[in-house]
Each structure stands twice: as structure tokens, then as C-alpha cells.
Amino acid sequence: MDVPLLIARRYFLSKKKRNIISIISNISMIGVAVGTMALVIVLSVFNGLEDLVRTLYGKSDPDLLVTAVQGKSFPVNTKMLDDLRRIQGVGLLTEVIEDNALLQYHDRQMVVKMKGVSENYYTQSRIDSAIVEGDHRLLRGGDEPYALLGAGVQHELSIALNNRLAPLHLLYPRNTGKKTLSMNPENAFTEQSILAGGVFLIEQHMDDSYIFVPLDFAQSLLQYGNRRTALELGVGDEHDIQEVKALVKQQLGSQFRVLDSDEQHVSLLKAIKVEKMFVFITFAFILLIASLNIFFSLSMLVIDKRKDVAILLAMGATPLNIRRIFLLEGAIVALVGAVTGLALGVAICWAQQTFHIVSMGMATSVVDSYPVKMQFSDIALTGLAIVLITLTVSIRPALNAAKIDVRENL
């Protein structure tokens, strides 16, 4: 039998503790429980936001994106594309031309990000599930090109779909080889018309600035020839993305950058992780402050139990045994609070995931309720933080208890 643990448990359950010590112990447990619950909930919300970002961009992001290390475009040829298609795991290859262009509709205009994609784009992209109006097809009736607009672009210019009397006009600076732009608009810009065929709603940045057009249309307007700004690769479900990524890197060499889904939005995901880290540090400090009550309750318990400690020392208990009694007492107080807080935090997160209790409060939000995702690593990290904090606040009273003079207290 572990005697220090037995005595610590008796002290914790004893009804003869002085009222003020009992009150402070209860306050300590409540503080630890509330802090633990809040930490679990907040970390789970950040996990949910991170998953939401991946889900939103996953509708249009490829498994792997190939771009040039230097410059915004690179030349492609049949051999290069065939070599990539033959790599084991590469299920689909989409050519992309993306650049800024001026969009005109009636008397309104705005600068948009025009993305030209080859015909197989929708085979690997799930953007068709984000269509809120019209049709997702970029080519209809044979080879007639159509544009797919972000909802924000459509709203900004009040664009009507399939309006043959008022098509969209896209303008791009003409490549004349000169550093100065001609003052004659007809010579300064290349202009092409296209019908608006559909509207997508993914996330604000894309909705407010992007339009999708067929690759040939973008190639003609931007005068790119055999140059592309990116290649998008789809990886088969039975293959590991990281393994295929390594093979693609090996095939293309150091002149190309190969990015997986997370790396395509590394800044945004890194910002979420940094915010999550600072939130964890902040709540850890709150837990530390809440746990200071454990220090005060243990200090008062040491004073209250001086005679008991003196008797134990006289009976042969070592200072180590005495220290363990009060360290375990602090651990029991923290453990009860932590387990209660973890249970409440997990229950609240489960209820939010299941019943969507807390809504976003906005009609235009991409999700109806706050996204929540629990991870075991967060619960383990929270538990580790509580252990370290408990040891920090309990060690001083435990050391003081071991220094009690037997002769003065018997």
C-alpha cells in the first residue's frame, strides 16, 4: 500500500478540514475545471477552422501544384507533359494559365484574376459542387467558350448569365516587346468576348476576384503560346501524395516547385497554427493563476496538519514521504478539476459537432455553425500542462512540510 497516497486521499476526503481550507480547495478545483474546459473548447475550434479552410479550398485545389521557381510562367511541351503523366500515381494533369485581366460588362469594369484551365479540370476539381447558379461547363455546343464567375464578381458588375446581347469583355495588355504602353487603346490591349455561364461560391477571396475560362481562350487573350503558369496534378486514391510529390520533383528538377494542398495555402494555415499556439499559452497562464489557489490551500493544510506530520516523522517517515503526501494532495485536487473540465469540454464539443448549438450568426457565412474538431493531441497537451502547473504550485508547500520540527509540534 502506498502510505503517502492513502494519507493524501484521507486529507482530501476529510470532513474535518477547516472550512477556509475546504473552500479554497473547492475554488481550486473549479478554477482548474473551468480553465481546462475552456482550453479544450478553444483548441477544438481552431482545429475546426483549420479543417474548414482545407475543405473550402479543396473544392478548387489540386492534389499537387507545379509552378516555376523563377518567373510566373514556364514553357511546356508534349514530352514534358507525357513524362509527368507516366509517373506512377499521377492520375490527371491539367494545364493552367492564370493572370490578371480587366473585365468589362456594360459600363462597369474591374480587375479580375482570370484562370484558364484545360477541359479535364472538372475531372479532378470539385468546384462543380460550389456552383450556385448556371452551369459549370466551360465549353458548350461544341467549342463555344463560357466563363465561370465568382459570386462577388457577379454581384459587383451585376452580370446576367447567358446574355448573348451583352457578353463579358476581357482585356489584357498587348505584348509588343516595348516597355511603354501605346496611347491607342486598340493597340494597347488584346480584347476578347465570352458569355457568363455560371456562378460559384467557395470563399471570399476567390468569390470576389476569380473567373474561370477555357485554356485556349486564356492562351489567345494573354498571348502565352506554349507557356503555362502552373500544372495541376491529380493523385490516385490508392497512392500516397507525398510519394508522388517526391517522384514529380525528381522528374522536373530544381527549376520547379511542387506543392501539396497545405503548402498551397501555407501562410493561412500557419497563421491559424500560430494563433492556436498563442491561445494555448494564454490559457495555460490562466490555468496557472487558477492553480495558485492550490498553493494557498496546501500551505494552509501544512500549517493545519503540523502535529500529524510531526507524528509521522517521529514514527519513521522520511522527509521524502512527507513531501509526497502534499504533492499527491495537490495532484488529487488538480486531477479532479482537470477530469471534470475535460469531461465538460469534450461534452460541449460533441454537442456542438452533433447539434450545431452555436451558430455563426451571419446569413452569408459558408457554414451555419462554428466548426469544432477534437484531437487527442490537444487533450494530452492540456493534461501535460496541468501536470507541470500542479508540480510548480505544489512543490513549495511540500518542501515546507518536510522541514517541520518534530520537537516543536509534539
CSV table of N, CA, C and O in Angstrom, one decimal, residues 280-391:
chain,number,residue,atom,x,y,z
A,280,PHE,N,-3.2,28.8,-26.7
A,280,PHE,CA,-2.8,27.8,-25.7
A,280,PHE,C,-1.9,28.4,-24.6
A,280,PHE,O,-2.1,28.1,-23.4
A,281,ILE,N,-0.9,29.2,-25.0
A,281,ILE,CA,-0.1,29.8,-24.0
A,281,ILE,C,-0.9,30.7,-23.0
A,281,ILE,O,-0.7,30.7,-21.8
A,282,THR,N,-1.8,31.5,-23.6
A,282,THR,CA,-2.6,32.4,-22.8
A,282,THR,C,-3.5,31.6,-21.8
A,282,THR,O,-3.5,32.0,-20.6
A,283,PHE,N,-4.1,30.6,-22.3
A,283,PHE,CA,-5.0,29.8,-21.4
A,283,PHE,C,-4.2,29.0,-20.4
A,283,PHE,O,-4.6,28.7,-19.3
A,284,ALA,N,-2.9,28.6,-20.7
A,284,ALA,CA,-2.0,28.0,-19.8
A,284,ALA,C,-1.7,28.9,-18.6
A,284,ALA,O,-1.7,28.5,-17.4
A,285,PHE,N,-1.5,30.2,-18.9
A,285,PHE,CA,-1.3,31.2,-17.9
A,285,PHE,C,-2.5,31.4,-17.0
A,285,PHE,O,-2.4,31.5,-15.8
A,286,ILE,N,-3.7,31.3,-17.6
A,286,ILE,CA,-4.9,31.4,-16.9
A,286,ILE,C,-5.1,30.2,-15.9
A,286,ILE,O,-5.5,30.3,-14.8
A,287,LEU,N,-4.7,29.0,-16.4
A,287,LEU,CA,-4.7,27.8,-15.6
A,287,LEU,C,-3.7,28.0,-14.4
A,287,LEU,O,-4.0,27.5,-13.3
A,288,LEU,N,-2.6,28.5,-14.7
A,288,LEU,CA,-1.6,28.7,-13.7
A,288,LEU,C,-2.1,29.7,-12.6
A,288,LEU,O,-1.9,29.4,-11.4
A,289,ILE,N,-2.8,30.7,-13.0
A,289,ILE,CA,-3.3,31.7,-12.0
A,289,ILE,C,-4.4,31.0,-11.2
A,289,ILE,O,-4.5,31.1,-10.0
A,290,ALA,N,-5.3,30.2,-11.9
A,290,ALA,CA,-6.3,29.4,-11.2
A,290,ALA,C,-5.7,28.4,-10.2
A,290,ALA,O,-6.3,28.2,-9.1
A,291,SER,N,-4.6,27.9,-10.6
A,291,SER,CA,-3.9,26.8,-9.7
A,291,SER,C,-3.2,27.4,-8.6
A,291,SER,O,-2.8,26.7,-7.7
A,292,LEU,N,-3.0,28.7,-8.5
A,292,LEU,CA,-2.4,29.3,-7.3
A,292,LEU,C,-3.2,29.1,-6.1
A,292,LEU,O,-2.6,29.0,-5.0
A,293,ASN,N,-4.5,28.9,-6.2
A,293,ASN,CA,-5.3,28.5,-5.1
A,293,ASN,C,-4.9,27.2,-4.5
A,293,ASN,O,-5.0,27.0,-3.3
A,294,ILE,N,-4.3,26.3,-5.3
A,294,ILE,CA,-3.8,25.0,-4.8
A,294,ILE,C,-2.6,25.3,-3.8
A,294,ILE,O,-2.5,24.7,-2.8
A,295,PHE,N,-1.8,26.3,-4.3
A,295,PHE,CA,-0.6,26.6,-3.4
A,295,PHE,C,-1.1,27.1,-2.1
A,295,PHE,O,-0.6,26.7,-1.0
A,296,PHE,N,-2.1,28.0,-2.1
A,296,PHE,CA,-2.6,28.6,-0.8
A,296,PHE,C,-3.3,27.5,0.1
A,296,PHE,O,-3.1,27.5,1.3
A,297,SER,N,-4.1,26.6,-0.6
A,297,SER,CA,-4.8,25.6,0.2
A,297,SER,C,-3.8,24.6,0.8
A,297,SER,O,-3.9,24.2,2.0
A,298,LEU,N,-2.7,24.2,0.0
A,298,LEU,CA,-1.7,23.3,0.6
A,298,LEU,C,-0.9,24.0,1.7
A,298,LEU,O,-0.6,23.3,2.7
A,299,SER,N,-0.6,25.2,1.5
A,299,SER,CA,0.2,25.9,2.6
A,299,SER,C,-0.6,26.0,3.9
A,299,SER,O,-0.1,25.7,4.9
A,300,MET,N,-1.9,26.2,3.8
A,300,MET,CA,-2.8,26.2,5.0
A,300,MET,C,-2.9,24.8,5.5
A,300,MET,O,-3.0,24.6,6.8
A,301,LEU,N,-3.0,23.8,4.6
A,301,LEU,CA,-3.1,22.5,5.1
A,301,LEU,C,-1.9,22.0,5.8
A,301,LEU,O,-2.0,21.3,6.8
A,302,VAL,N,-0.7,22.4,5.4
A,302,VAL,CA,0.6,22.1,6.1
A,302,VAL,C,0.5,22.7,7.5
A,302,VAL,O,0.9,22.0,8.4
A,303,ILE,N,0.1,23.9,7.6
A,303,ILE,CA,0.0,24.5,8.9
A,303,ILE,C,-1.0,23.8,9.8
A,303,ILE,O,-0.7,23.6,11.0
A,304,ASP,N,-2.1,23.4,9.2
A,304,ASP,CA,-3.2,22.7,10.0
A,304,ASP,C,-2.7,21.3,10.4
A,304,ASP,O,-3.2,20.8,11.5
A,305,LYS,N,-1.9,20.7,9.6
A,305,LYS,CA,-1.5,19.3,9.9
A,305,LYS,C,-0.1,19.1,10.4
A,305,LYS,O,0.5,18.1,10.3
A,306,ARG,N,0.4,20.2,11.1
A,306,ARG,CA,1.8,20.1,11.6
A,306,ARG,C,1.9,19.0,12.6
A,306,ARG,O,3.0,18.3,12.6
A,307,LYS,N,1.0,18.8,13.5
A,307,LYS,CA,1.1,17.7,14.5
A,307,LYS,C,1.1,16.4,13.8
A,307,LYS,O,1.8,15.5,14.2
A,308,ASP,N,0.2,16.2,12.8
A,308,ASP,CA,0.2,14.9,12.1
A,308,ASP,C,1.5,14.6,11.4
A,308,ASP,O,2.0,13.5,11.5
A,309,VAL,N,2.1,15.7,10.8
A,309,VAL,CA,3.4,15.5,10.2
A,309,VAL,C,4.5,15.2,11.2
A,309,VAL,O,5.3,14.3,11.0
A,310,ALA,N,4.5,15.8,12.4
A,310,ALA,CA,5.4,15.6,13.4
A,310,ALA,C,5.3,14.1,13.9
A,310,ALA,O,6.4,13.4,14.1
A,311,ILE,N,4.1,13.6,14.0
A,311,ILE,CA,3.9,12.2,14.5
A,311,ILE,C,4.4,11.3,13.4
A,311,ILE,O,5.1,10.3,13.8
A,312,LEU,N,4.2,11.6,12.2
A,312,LEU,CA,4.7,10.7,11.1
A,312,LEU,C,6.2,10.7,11.1
A,312,LEU,O,6.8,9.6,10.9
A,313,LEU,N,6.8,11.8,11.3
A,313,LEU,CA,8.3,11.9,11.3
A,313,LEU,C,8.8,11.1,12.5
A,313,LEU,O,9.8,10.4,12.4
A,314,ALA,N,8.1,11.2,13.6
A,314,ALA,CA,8.6,10.5,14.8
A,314,ALA,C,8.4,9.0,14.7
A,314,ALA,O,9.2,8.2,15.2
A,315,MET,N,7.4,8.6,13.8
A,315,MET,CA,7.2,7.2,13.6
A,315,MET,C,8.2,6.6,12.6
A,315,MET,O,8.1,5.4,12.3
A,316,GLY,N,9.0,7.4,11.9
A,316,GLY,CA,10.0,6.9,11.0
A,316,GLY,C,9.8,7.3,9.6
A,316,GLY,O,10.5,6.9,8.7
A,317,ALA,N,8.8,8.2,9.3
A,317,ALA,CA,8.6,8.7,7.9
A,317,ALA,C,9.7,9.6,7.5
A,317,ALA,O,10.2,10.3,8.3
A,318,THR,N,10.1,9.5,6.3
A,318,THR,CA,11.2,10.3,5.8
A,318,THR,C,10.7,11.6,5.2
A,318,THR,O,9.5,11.7,4.9
A,319,PRO,N,11.6,12.6,5.1
A,319,PRO,CA,11.1,13.9,4.5
A,319,PRO,C,10.5,13.6,3.1
A,319,PRO,O,9.6,14.4,2.7
A,320,LEU,N,11.1,12.6,2.4
A,320,LEU,CA,10.5,12.3,1.1
A,320,LEU,C,9.1,11.9,1.1
A,320,LEU,O,8.3,12.3,0.3
A,321,ASN,N,8.8,11.0,2.2
A,321,ASN,CA,7.4,10.6,2.3
A,321,ASN,C,6.5,11.8,2.6
A,321,ASN,O,5.3,11.9,2.1
A,322,ILE,N,6.9,12.7,3.4
A,322,ILE,CA,6.1,13.9,3.7
A,322,ILE,C,5.9,14.8,2.5
A,322,ILE,O,4.8,15.2,2.2
A,323,ARG,N,7.0,15.0,1.7
A,323,ARG,CA,6.8,15.7,0.5
A,323,ARG,C,5.8,15.1,-0.4
A,323,ARG,O,5.0,15.7,-1.1
A,324,ARG,N,5.9,13.8,-0.5
A,324,ARG,CA,5.0,13.1,-1.5
A,324,ARG,C,3.5,13.2,-1.0
A,324,ARG,O,2.6,13.3,-1.9
A,325,ILE,N,3.3,13.2,0.3
A,325,ILE,CA,1.9,13.4,0.8
A,325,ILE,C,1.3,14.6,0.2
A,325,ILE,O,0.2,14.6,-0.3
A,326,PHE,N,2.0,15.8,0.4
A,326,PHE,CA,1.4,17.0,0.0
A,326,PHE,C,1.5,17.3,-1.6
A,326,PHE,O,0.6,18.0,-2.1
A,327,LEU,N,2.5,16.7,-2.2
A,327,LEU,CA,2.4,16.7,-3.7
A,327,LEU,C,1.3,16.0,-4.2
A,327,LEU,O,0.6,16.4,-5.2
A,328,LEU,N,1.0,14.8,-3.6
A,328,LEU,CA,-0.1,14.0,-4.1
A,328,LEU,C,-1.5,14.7,-3.7
A,328,LEU,O,-2.4,14.6,-4.5
A,329,GLU,N,-1.5,15.4,-2.6
A,329,GLU,CA,-2.7,16.1,-2.3
A,329,GLU,C,-3.0,17.2,-3.3
A,329,GLU,O,-4.2,17.3,-3.8
A,330,GLY,N,-2.0,17.9,-3.7
A,330,GLY,CA,-2.2,18.9,-4.8
A,330,GLY,C,-2.5,18.2,-6.1
A,330,GLY,O,-3.4,18.8,-6.9
A,331,ALA,N,-2.0,17.1,-6.4
A,331,ALA,CA,-2.3,16.4,-7.6
A,331,ALA,C,-3.7,15.9,-7.6
A,331,ALA,O,-4.4,15.9,-8.7
A,332,ILE,N,-4.2,15.5,-6.5
A,332,ILE,CA,-5.6,15.0,-6.4
A,332,ILE,C,-6.6,16.1,-6.7
A,332,ILE,O,-7.5,16.0,-7.5
A,333,VAL,N,-6.3,17.3,-6.1
A,333,VAL,CA,-7.1,18.5,-6.3
A,333,VAL,C,-7.1,18.8,-7.8
A,333,VAL,O,-8.2,19.1,-8.4
A,334,ALA,N,-5.9,18.9,-8.4
A,334,ALA,CA,-5.8,19.3,-9.8
A,334,ALA,C,-6.5,18.2,-10.7
A,334,ALA,O,-7.1,18.5,-11.7
A,335,LEU,N,-6.3,16.9,-10.3
A,335,LEU,CA,-6.8,15.8,-11.2
A,335,LEU,C,-8.3,15.9,-11.2
A,335,LEU,O,-8.9,15.7,-12.3
A,336,VAL,N,-8.9,16.1,-10.0
A,336,VAL,CA,-10.4,16.1,-10.0
A,336,VAL,C,-10.9,17.3,-10.9
A,336,VAL,O,-11.8,17.1,-11.7
A,337,GLY,N,-10.3,18.5,-10.8
A,337,GLY,CA,-10.6,19.6,-11.6
A,337,GLY,C,-10.4,19.4,-13.0
A,337,GLY,O,-11.3,19.7,-13.9
A,338,ALA,N,-9.2,18.8,-13.4
A,338,ALA,CA,-8.9,18.5,-14.8
A,338,ALA,C,-9.8,17.5,-15.4
A,338,ALA,O,-10.3,17.8,-16.6
A,339,VAL,N,-10.1,16.4,-14.7
A,339,VAL,CA,-11.0,15.4,-15.3
A,339,VAL,C,-12.4,16.0,-15.5
A,339,VAL,O,-13.0,15.8,-16.6
A,340,THR,N,-12.9,16.8,-14.5
A,340,THR,CA,-14.2,17.4,-14.7
A,340,THR,C,-14.2,18.4,-15.9
A,340,THR,O,-15.1,18.4,-16.7
A,341,GLY,N,-13.1,19.2,-16.0
A,341,GLY,CA,-13.0,20.1,-17.1
A,341,GLY,C,-12.9,19.4,-18.4
A,341,GLY,O,-13.6,19.9,-19.4
A,342,LEU,N,-12.1,18.4,-18.5
A,342,LEU,CA,-12.0,17.6,-19.8
A,342,LEU,C,-13.3,17.0,-20.2
A,342,LEU,O,-13.7,17.0,-21.3
A,343,ALA,N,-14.0,16.5,-19.2
A,343,ALA,CA,-15.3,15.8,-19.5
A,343,ALA,C,-16.3,16.9,-20.0
A,343,ALA,O,-17.0,16.7,-21.0
A,344,LEU,N,-16.4,18.0,-19.3
A,344,LEU,CA,-17.3,19.1,-19.8
A,344,LEU,C,-16.9,19.6,-21.2
A,344,LEU,O,-17.7,19.9,-22.0
A,345,GLY,N,-15.6,19.8,-21.4
A,345,GLY,CA,-15.1,20.3,-22.7
A,345,GLY,C,-15.4,19.4,-23.8
A,345,GLY,O,-15.9,19.8,-24.9
A,346,VAL,N,-15.2,18.1,-23.6
A,346,VAL,CA,-15.4,17.1,-24.6
A,346,VAL,C,-16.9,17.0,-24.9
A,346,VAL,O,-17.4,16.9,-26.0
A,347,ALA,N,-17.8,17.1,-23.8
A,347,ALA,CA,-19.2,17.0,-24.0
A,347,ALA,C,-19.7,18.2,-24.7
A,347,ALA,O,-20.6,18.1,-25.6
A,348,ILE,N,-19.2,19.4,-24.5
A,348,ILE,CA,-19.7,20.6,-25.2
A,348,ILE,C,-19.3,20.6,-26.6
A,348,ILE,O,-20.0,20.9,-27.5
A,349,CYS,N,-18.0,20.1,-26.9
A,349,CYS,CA,-17.6,20.0,-28.3
A,349,CYS,C,-18.4,19.0,-29.1
A,349,CYS,O,-18.8,19.2,-30.2
A,350,TRP,N,-18.7,17.8,-28.4
A,350,TRP,CA,-19.5,16.8,-29.0
A,350,TRP,C,-20.9,17.4,-29.3
A,350,TRP,O,-21.5,17.1,-30.4
A,351,ALA,N,-21.5,18.1,-28.4
A,351,ALA,CA,-22.8,18.7,-28.6
A,351,ALA,C,-22.8,19.7,-29.8
A,351,ALA,O,-23.7,19.7,-30.6
A,352,GLN,N,-21.7,20.5,-29.9
A,352,GLN,CA,-21.6,21.4,-31.0
A,352,GLN,C,-21.5,20.7,-32.3
A,352,GLN,O,-22.1,21.1,-33.3
A,353,GLN,N,-20.7,19.6,-32.3
A,353,GLN,CA,-20.5,18.9,-33.6
A,353,GLN,C,-21.8,18.2,-34.0
A,353,GLN,O,-22.1,18.1,-35.2
A,354,THR,N,-22.6,17.7,-33.0
A,354,THR,CA,-23.8,16.9,-33.3
A,354,THR,C,-25.0,17.8,-33.6
A,354,THR,O,-25.7,17.6,-34.5
A,355,PHE,N,-25.2,18.8,-32.7
A,355,PHE,CA,-26.4,19.6,-32.8
A,355,PHE,C,-26.2,21.0,-33.3
A,355,PHE,O,-27.2,21.7,-33.4
A,356,HIS,N,-25.0,21.4,-33.5
A,356,HIS,CA,-24.7,22.8,-34.0
A,356,HIS,C,-25.4,23.9,-33.2
A,356,HIS,O,-26.1,24.7,-33.7
A,357,ILE,N,-25.1,23.9,-31.9
A,357,ILE,CA,-25.8,24.7,-31.0
A,357,ILE,C,-25.4,26.2,-31.2
A,357,ILE,O,-26.3,27.1,-31.3
A,358,VAL,N,-24.1,26.5,-31.4
A,358,VAL,CA,-23.7,27.9,-31.5
A,358,VAL,C,-23.5,28.2,-33.0
A,358,VAL,O,-22.7,27.6,-33.7
A,359,SER,N,-24.3,29.1,-33.5
A,359,SER,CA,-24.3,29.4,-35.0
A,359,SER,C,-23.3,30.5,-35.2
A,359,SER,O,-22.9,31.3,-34.3
A,360,MET,N,-23.0,30.7,-36.5
A,360,MET,CA,-22.0,31.8,-36.9
A,360,MET,C,-22.7,33.2,-36.8
A,360,MET,O,-22.1,34.2,-36.7
A,361,GLY,N,-24.0,33.2,-36.9
A,361,GLY,CA,-24.8,34.5,-36.7
A,361,GLY,C,-24.8,35.3,-38.0
A,361,GLY,O,-25.1,36.5,-37.9
A,362,MET,N,-24.4,34.8,-39.1
A,362,MET,CA,-24.3,35.5,-40.4
A,362,MET,C,-25.0,34.7,-41.5
A,362,MET,O,-24.7,33.5,-41.6
A,363,ALA,N,-25.9,35.4,-42.2
A,363,ALA,CA,-26.6,34.6,-43.3
A,363,ALA,C,-25.6,34.3,-44.4
A,363,ALA,O,-25.9,33.4,-45.2
A,364,THR,N,-24.5,35.1,-44.6
A,364,THR,CA,-23.6,34.9,-45.7
A,364,THR,C,-22.4,33.9,-45.4
A,364,THR,O,-21.6,33.8,-46.2
A,365,SER,N,-22.4,33.4,-44.1
A,365,SER,CA,-21.3,32.5,-43.8
A,365,SER,C,-21.3,31.2,-44.5
A,365,SER,O,-22.4,30.7,-44.9
A,366,VAL,N,-20.1,30.7,-44.8
A,366,VAL,CA,-20.0,29.4,-45.5
A,366,VAL,C,-20.5,28.2,-44.7
A,366,VAL,O,-20.8,27.2,-45.3
A,367,VAL,N,-20.5,28.3,-43.4
A,367,VAL,CA,-21.0,27.3,-42.6
A,367,VAL,C,-22.0,27.9,-41.6
A,367,VAL,O,-22.0,29.0,-41.2
A,368,ASP,N,-23.0,27.1,-41.2
A,368,ASP,CA,-24.1,27.6,-40.3
A,368,ASP,C,-23.6,27.7,-38.9
A,368,ASP,O,-24.1,28.6,-38.1
A,369,SER,N,-22.7,26.8,-38.4
A,369,SER,CA,-22.3,26.9,-37.0
A,369,SER,C,-20.8,26.8,-36.9
A,369,SER,O,-20.1,26.5,-37.9
A,370,TYR,N,-20.3,27.2,-35.7
A,370,TYR,CA,-18.8,27.2,-35.5
A,370,TYR,C,-18.3,25.8,-35.7
A,370,TYR,O,-18.8,24.8,-35.1
A,371,PRO,N,-17.2,25.6,-36.6
A,371,PRO,CA,-16.6,24.3,-36.8
A,371,PRO,C,-15.8,23.9,-35.6
A,371,PRO,O,-15.1,24.7,-35.0
A,372,VAL,N,-16.0,22.6,-35.2
A,372,VAL,CA,-15.3,22.1,-34.0
A,372,VAL,C,-14.7,20.7,-34.4
A,372,VAL,O,-15.4,19.9,-35.0
A,373,LYS,N,-13.5,20.5,-33.9
A,373,LYS,CA,-12.9,19.2,-34.2
A,373,LYS,C,-11.9,18.8,-33.0
A,373,LYS,O,-11.0,19.6,-32.7
A,374,MET,N,-12.2,17.8,-32.3
A,374,MET,CA,-11.4,17.4,-31.1
A,374,MET,C,-10.3,16.5,-31.6
A,374,MET,O,-10.4,15.7,-32.5
A,375,GLN,N,-9.1,16.7,-31.0
A,375,GLN,CA,-7.9,15.9,-31.3
A,375,GLN,C,-7.3,15.4,-30.0
A,375,GLN,O,-7.2,16.2,-29.0
A,376,PHE,N,-6.9,14.2,-30.0
A,376,PHE,CA,-6.3,13.6,-28.8
A,376,PHE,C,-5.0,14.3,-28.3
A,376,PHE,O,-4.8,14.5,-27.2
A,377,SER,N,-4.3,14.8,-29.3
A,377,SER,CA,-3.0,15.5,-29.0
A,377,SER,C,-3.3,16.8,-28.2
A,377,SER,O,-2.5,17.1,-27.3
A,378,ASP,N,-4.4,17.5,-28.4
A,378,ASP,CA,-4.7,18.7,-27.7
A,378,ASP,C,-5.1,18.3,-26.2
A,378,ASP,O,-4.7,19.0,-25.3
A,379,ILE,N,-5.9,17.2,-26.1
A,379,ILE,CA,-6.2,16.8,-24.7
A,379,ILE,C,-5.0,16.3,-24.0
A,379,ILE,O,-4.8,16.6,-22.8
A,380,ALA,N,-4.1,15.6,-24.6
A,380,ALA,CA,-2.8,15.2,-24.0
A,380,ALA,C,-2.0,16.4,-23.6
A,380,ALA,O,-1.4,16.4,-22.5
A,381,LEU,N,-1.9,17.4,-24.5
A,381,LEU,CA,-1.1,18.6,-24.2
A,381,LEU,C,-1.7,19.4,-23.0
A,381,LEU,O,-0.9,19.9,-22.2
A,382,THR,N,-3.0,19.4,-23.0
A,382,THR,CA,-3.7,20.1,-21.9
A,382,THR,C,-3.4,19.4,-20.6
A,382,THR,O,-3.1,20.0,-19.5
A,383,GLY,N,-3.4,18.0,-20.6
A,383,GLY,CA,-3.1,17.3,-19.4
A,383,GLY,C,-1.7,17.5,-19.0
A,383,GLY,O,-1.4,17.6,-17.7
A,384,LEU,N,-0.7,17.5,-19.9
A,384,LEU,CA,0.7,17.8,-19.6
A,384,LEU,C,0.9,19.1,-18.9
A,384,LEU,O,1.6,19.3,-17.9
A,385,ALA,N,0.2,20.1,-19.5
A,385,ALA,CA,0.3,21.5,-18.9
A,385,ALA,C,-0.2,21.5,-17.5
A,385,ALA,O,0.4,22.2,-16.6
A,386,ILE,N,-1.3,20.8,-17.2
A,386,ILE,CA,-1.9,20.7,-15.9
A,386,ILE,C,-0.9,20.1,-14.9
A,386,ILE,O,-0.7,20.5,-13.7
A,387,VAL,N,-0.3,19.0,-15.4
A,387,VAL,CA,0.7,18.3,-14.5
A,387,VAL,C,1.9,19.2,-14.1
A,387,VAL,O,2.3,19.3,-13.0
A,388,LEU,N,2.4,19.9,-15.1
A,388,LEU,CA,3.5,20.8,-14.9
A,388,LEU,C,3.1,22.0,-13.9
A,388,LEU,O,3.9,22.3,-13.0
A,389,ILE,N,1.9,22.5,-14.2
A,389,ILE,CA,1.5,23.6,-13.3
A,389,ILE,C,1.2,23.1,-11.9
A,389,ILE,O,1.6,23.8,-10.9
A,390,THR,N,0.7,21.9,-11.7
A,390,THR,CA,0.4,21.4,-10.4
A,390,THR,C,1.7,21.2,-9.6
A,390,THR,O,1.8,21.5,-8.4
A,391,LEU,N,2.7,20.6,-10.3
A,391,LEU,CA,4.0,20.4,-9.7
A,391,LEU,C,4.6,21.8,-9.3
A,391,LEU,O,5.2,21.9,-8.2
